[in-house]
Amino acid sequence: MGRPSPDRETVCALALAAASAPSMHNAQPWRFRYTVSRSAFHVHADFGRAMPHTDPHNRALHLGCGAALLNARAAAGAAGLPVVTCVLPAPDDDPSLLATVWFDGAAGFVEEDVALLEPVVRLRHTSREPFAERRLSPEVRDALIDAAAREGTFLTFPADWHLQWVLELANEAATLNRSDPERLDDLARWTRIGVAATDTATDGVPEYAFGPRKLGGRAPVRDFSGGVPVADRGAAAFEEYPQVALLSTHGDRPRDWLRAGQAMERVLLVATRLGLASSFVTEVLEWHDTRWPLRDPLSAAGSVQMVLRLGYGPQGPTTPRRAVADLLEIEP
């Protein structure tokens, strides 16, 4: 059995799914290339969309591209395509090439478990609204932990003193960001304030997705306004007992970041399918002095790659996305 050759419509569907992935500040730091002769879908980093101050090592960029890769795998599975996925296939020849999905009927297989998540790929949105004080059941937590494990990572739910420690570190990082002009510049580049900016945006975080200003509660929530007044934004109390999860890997190199991005998206898609809302707690990961202490102090195992805030609440709004025609190149 040779290599199947997806038609143009299928390849575009893969790119559309991949482009629905979350990324820091919705920068969408990816581009895609499909090589017909090799039946290969390539995920490239777009380093022109990197954040030099907030993400100087491109760790978050790799997470976003990893999430895009997971979505492409889900779309391929839903199309019944057997795949072989290779991460960092040629780092020395092309540093921007982060992954290749080969459509290979001889060596590949249809990822049926990932394919089950394809229907919710475009339903997952970041929610910066308050969540209900309703606890996740053990069954729900186990499903999310299993989703992370299937991608070679581990998900933990800090509690008691560890949770308090995570929340204190998140508050410390938010304070550092508010006083750092270079990181505020990164934020300003990717936020869209005003009707005109929102209407024409194809990337970034529009003001309608900022969520309300935080008025009480302990849930860590990023203020995307950067201190700029936003009309009719409103304010609300957030959770007093937030539920956060730490996604970790054993290593802390680009390959681990890409693995974490795939696991992050898989967890988020499972959460969406289970009726959960979700958002990211990224500020605490942007400073070395607040990121490294996030690990469970008892085990000190692994490197925390993402902190997720999970709960029951409104799903976030759809945010802008670049057109597939601007992202996808098809070559013979």
XYZ file of C-alpha atoms in Angstrom:
332
model
C 0.000 0.000 0.000
C 1.614 3.247 -1.138
C 1.354 6.789 0.006
C -2.134 8.296 -0.288
C -2.303 11.691 -1.928
C -4.836 14.008 -0.252
C -6.595 16.327 -2.656
C -6.282 20.092 -2.410
C -9.528 20.434 -0.450
C -8.294 17.993 2.195
C -4.927 19.721 2.482
C -6.684 23.068 2.951
C -8.870 21.485 5.648
C -5.743 20.374 7.474
C -4.311 23.882 7.298
C -7.609 25.390 8.464
C -7.674 23.075 11.483
C -4.028 23.778 12.278
C -4.599 27.532 12.075
C -7.375 27.261 14.684
C -4.812 26.483 17.376
C -4.145 28.838 20.282
C -0.919 30.828 20.448
C 0.524 33.474 22.712
C -1.366 36.724 22.126
C -2.974 34.995 19.111
C 0.133 35.827 17.082
C -0.358 32.659 14.972
C 3.400 32.112 14.506
C 3.126 29.387 11.881
C 2.987 28.694 8.181
C 2.326 25.449 6.311
C 3.677 23.799 3.185
C 2.385 20.720 1.399
C 4.671 18.792 -0.953
C 2.565 16.792 -3.398
C 5.337 14.516 -4.620
C 6.215 13.456 -1.077
C 2.682 13.500 0.408
C 4.046 15.618 3.245
C 2.446 18.409 5.280
C 5.082 20.654 6.870
C 4.631 22.938 9.889
C 7.013 25.891 9.900
C 7.636 28.541 12.520
C 7.079 32.134 11.443
C 9.812 33.844 13.422
C 8.595 37.229 12.220
C 5.733 36.743 14.682
C 7.970 35.991 17.657
C 7.960 38.098 20.812
C 11.548 39.051 21.574
C 10.930 40.251 25.121
C 8.052 38.116 26.352
C 9.258 34.891 24.697
C 12.979 35.403 24.025
C 13.756 31.697 23.556
C 10.667 31.025 21.391
C 9.359 28.465 23.869
C 5.787 29.757 23.617
C 6.130 29.938 19.822
C 6.959 26.227 19.774
C 3.966 25.469 22.011
C 1.658 27.254 19.590
C 3.103 25.410 16.600
C 2.796 22.137 18.512
C -0.882 22.882 19.086
C -1.288 23.550 15.360
C 0.379 20.193 14.649
C -2.066 18.356 16.915
C -4.997 19.959 15.104
C -3.557 18.903 11.742
C -3.216 15.356 13.059
C -6.855 15.432 14.221
C -8.024 16.613 10.799
C -5.922 13.946 9.081
C -7.413 11.272 11.301
C -10.930 12.491 10.614
C -10.173 12.226 6.886
C -9.043 8.613 7.373
C -5.450 9.352 6.422
C -2.659 7.148 7.818
C 0.171 9.348 9.047
C 3.703 9.316 10.348
C 4.637 12.446 12.305
C 8.237 13.587 12.580
C 9.207 16.453 14.892
C 12.238 18.626 14.058
C 13.128 16.633 10.931
C 15.910 18.932 9.734
C 16.898 21.489 12.391
C 20.282 22.244 10.836
C 19.071 22.653 7.252
C 15.953 24.691 8.030
C 15.463 25.930 11.623
C 11.926 27.027 10.792
C 10.800 23.468 9.910
C 9.340 22.166 13.159
C 7.388 19.097 12.044
C 6.324 17.029 9.059
C 3.230 14.856 8.772
C 3.791 12.126 6.165
C 0.710 10.523 4.635
C 2.068 7.006 4.347
C -0.207 4.026 3.893
C 2.679 1.598 4.356
C 4.283 2.871 7.548
C 1.576 5.143 8.979
C -1.691 4.567 10.794
C -4.941 6.452 11.263
C -4.931 8.186 14.655
C -8.514 7.352 15.524
C -8.355 8.650 19.097
C -7.092 12.033 17.901
C -9.650 12.039 15.075
C -12.447 11.996 17.660
C -11.376 15.492 18.702
C -11.625 17.047 15.233
C -15.300 18.140 15.635
C -14.367 20.456 18.533
C -11.211 21.963 17.004
C -13.071 25.077 15.871
C -15.292 25.165 18.968
C -12.384 25.640 21.380
C -11.939 29.275 22.352
C -10.080 30.945 25.187
C -12.492 32.242 27.814
C -11.372 35.195 29.941
C -14.671 35.275 31.825
C -15.289 34.206 35.439
C -15.977 30.505 35.934
C -18.447 28.924 38.346
C -17.263 27.669 41.736
C -18.041 24.124 40.614
C -15.382 21.493 41.096
C -14.141 19.213 38.345
C -15.074 15.628 39.075
C -12.360 12.967 39.478
C -13.552 11.443 36.192
C -13.077 14.729 34.326
C -9.635 15.245 35.829
C -8.637 11.701 34.908
C -9.726 12.280 31.296
C -7.557 15.406 31.081
C -4.594 13.688 32.722
C -4.943 10.825 30.240
C -5.035 13.273 27.306
C -1.714 14.784 28.404
C -0.164 11.362 28.998
C -1.053 10.197 25.471
C 1.278 12.914 24.158
C 4.115 11.991 26.504
C 3.574 14.722 29.106
C 2.016 14.872 32.549
C -0.797 17.045 33.894
C -1.172 17.785 37.596
C -3.726 19.735 39.610
C -2.019 21.601 42.456
C -4.021 21.822 45.654
C -3.815 23.394 49.096
C -0.424 24.991 49.786
C 0.909 24.157 46.291
C -2.062 25.886 44.644
C -1.568 28.920 46.880
C 2.097 28.981 45.869
C 1.199 28.871 42.154
C -1.289 31.733 42.587
C 1.271 33.833 44.459
C 3.840 33.284 41.707
C 1.248 34.230 39.068
C 0.490 37.479 40.886
C 4.200 38.243 41.184
C 4.717 37.701 37.444
C 1.744 39.909 36.570
C 3.233 42.695 38.670
C 6.587 42.315 36.923
C 4.937 42.485 33.496
C 3.004 45.633 34.323
C 6.250 47.436 35.103
C 8.288 46.176 32.137
C 8.052 48.562 29.158
C 9.508 46.078 26.656
C 6.949 43.410 27.512
C 4.215 46.012 27.399
C 5.437 46.800 23.870
C 5.032 43.123 22.928
C 1.515 43.190 24.344
C 0.599 46.396 22.519
C 1.755 44.904 19.212
C -0.735 42.063 19.504
C -3.785 43.720 21.073
C -6.515 45.314 18.979
C -8.315 48.163 20.712
C -10.963 50.172 18.889
C -13.666 49.278 16.386
C -11.494 49.848 13.329
C -8.718 47.625 14.623
C -11.155 44.885 15.571
C -12.934 44.953 12.209
C -9.760 44.554 10.162
C -7.706 42.291 12.437
C -6.642 38.825 11.289
C -4.506 38.140 14.357
C -3.916 39.376 17.883
C -6.386 39.685 20.754
C -9.315 42.022 20.005
C -10.793 44.060 22.828
C -14.029 42.046 22.800
C -11.971 39.010 23.885
C -10.214 40.761 26.803
C -12.907 39.732 29.263
C -13.964 41.957 32.162
C -11.547 43.683 34.485
C -10.867 41.588 37.528
C -12.775 42.828 40.546
C -11.934 40.381 43.295
C -11.262 36.667 43.360
C -8.013 34.709 43.307
C -8.126 33.377 39.743
C -5.056 34.448 37.742
C -6.265 36.441 34.724
C -4.104 38.465 32.352
C -5.179 42.058 31.683
C -4.750 42.433 27.931
C -5.584 46.140 28.042
C -2.066 46.920 29.263
C -3.581 49.703 31.334
C -5.254 51.334 28.301
C -8.892 52.297 29.025
C -11.384 50.184 27.053
C -14.931 51.509 26.757
C -17.797 49.349 28.048
C -15.465 46.630 29.226
C -16.996 46.182 32.651
C -15.636 44.409 35.705
C -16.441 41.162 37.493
C -15.407 38.995 40.405
C -13.511 35.873 39.387
C -13.207 32.523 41.134
C -12.143 32.540 44.751
C -11.124 28.894 44.382
C -9.673 28.639 40.860
C -8.893 25.282 39.308
C -5.565 25.281 37.538
C -3.537 22.491 35.976
C 0.203 22.323 35.324
C 1.354 20.696 32.084
C 4.929 19.475 32.355
C 7.591 17.638 30.377
C 10.702 15.798 31.520
C 12.985 17.984 29.387
C 12.997 21.636 28.428
C 14.234 21.833 24.857
C 12.465 22.608 21.543
C 11.402 18.983 21.085
C 9.828 19.066 24.559
C 8.090 22.345 23.781
C 6.546 20.892 20.634
C 5.439 17.821 22.571
C 3.917 20.081 25.222
C 2.071 22.110 22.582
C 0.464 18.972 21.199
C -0.458 17.789 24.684
C -1.826 21.217 25.622
C -4.141 21.259 22.622
C -5.229 17.679 23.206
C -6.118 18.526 26.817
C -8.009 21.633 25.697
C -9.968 19.749 23.048
C -10.939 17.042 25.537
C -11.926 19.782 27.995
C -14.085 21.437 25.327
C -15.751 18.138 24.497
C -16.518 17.682 28.224
C -18.176 21.101 28.429
C -15.350 22.959 30.170
C -14.181 26.485 29.523
C -10.470 27.225 29.583
C -7.858 29.948 29.518
C -4.104 30.256 29.896
C -1.988 31.494 32.791
C 1.122 32.460 30.852
C 2.622 35.409 32.701
C 4.033 33.151 35.387
C 5.917 31.216 32.681
C 7.498 34.317 31.163
C 9.959 34.985 33.996
C 12.629 32.510 35.032
C 12.255 33.468 38.686
C 8.566 32.554 38.688
C 8.592 29.640 36.247
C 11.126 27.294 37.831
C 9.476 27.294 41.318
C 6.141 26.197 39.794
C 7.178 22.550 39.992
C 5.859 20.520 42.883
C 8.418 21.349 45.599
C 8.237 17.794 46.928
C 9.185 16.082 43.676
C 10.708 18.953 41.643
C 10.020 16.740 38.624
C 9.938 18.055 35.091
C 9.582 21.519 33.578
C 6.223 23.269 33.635
C 5.352 24.327 30.089
C 1.800 25.628 30.539
C -0.603 26.561 33.312
C -4.252 26.116 32.398
C -7.254 27.619 34.152
C -10.245 25.300 33.797
C -13.845 25.385 34.889
C -17.477 25.749 33.970
C -18.389 29.025 32.342
C -19.063 30.744 29.035
C -16.966 29.693 26.075
C -14.845 32.529 24.781
C -15.565 34.371 21.545
C -14.045 33.520 18.191
C -10.860 35.499 17.669
C -9.395 36.568 14.299
C -7.578 34.072 12.136
C -5.422 34.562 9.074
C -6.769 33.128 5.839
C -5.509 29.723 4.774
C -4.420 31.233 1.452
C -1.942 33.384 3.401
C -0.581 30.440 5.382
C -0.443 27.481 3.037
C 1.930 26.874 0.155
C 1.350 23.840 -2.081
C 4.306 22.723 -4.161
C 4.748 19.842 -6.642
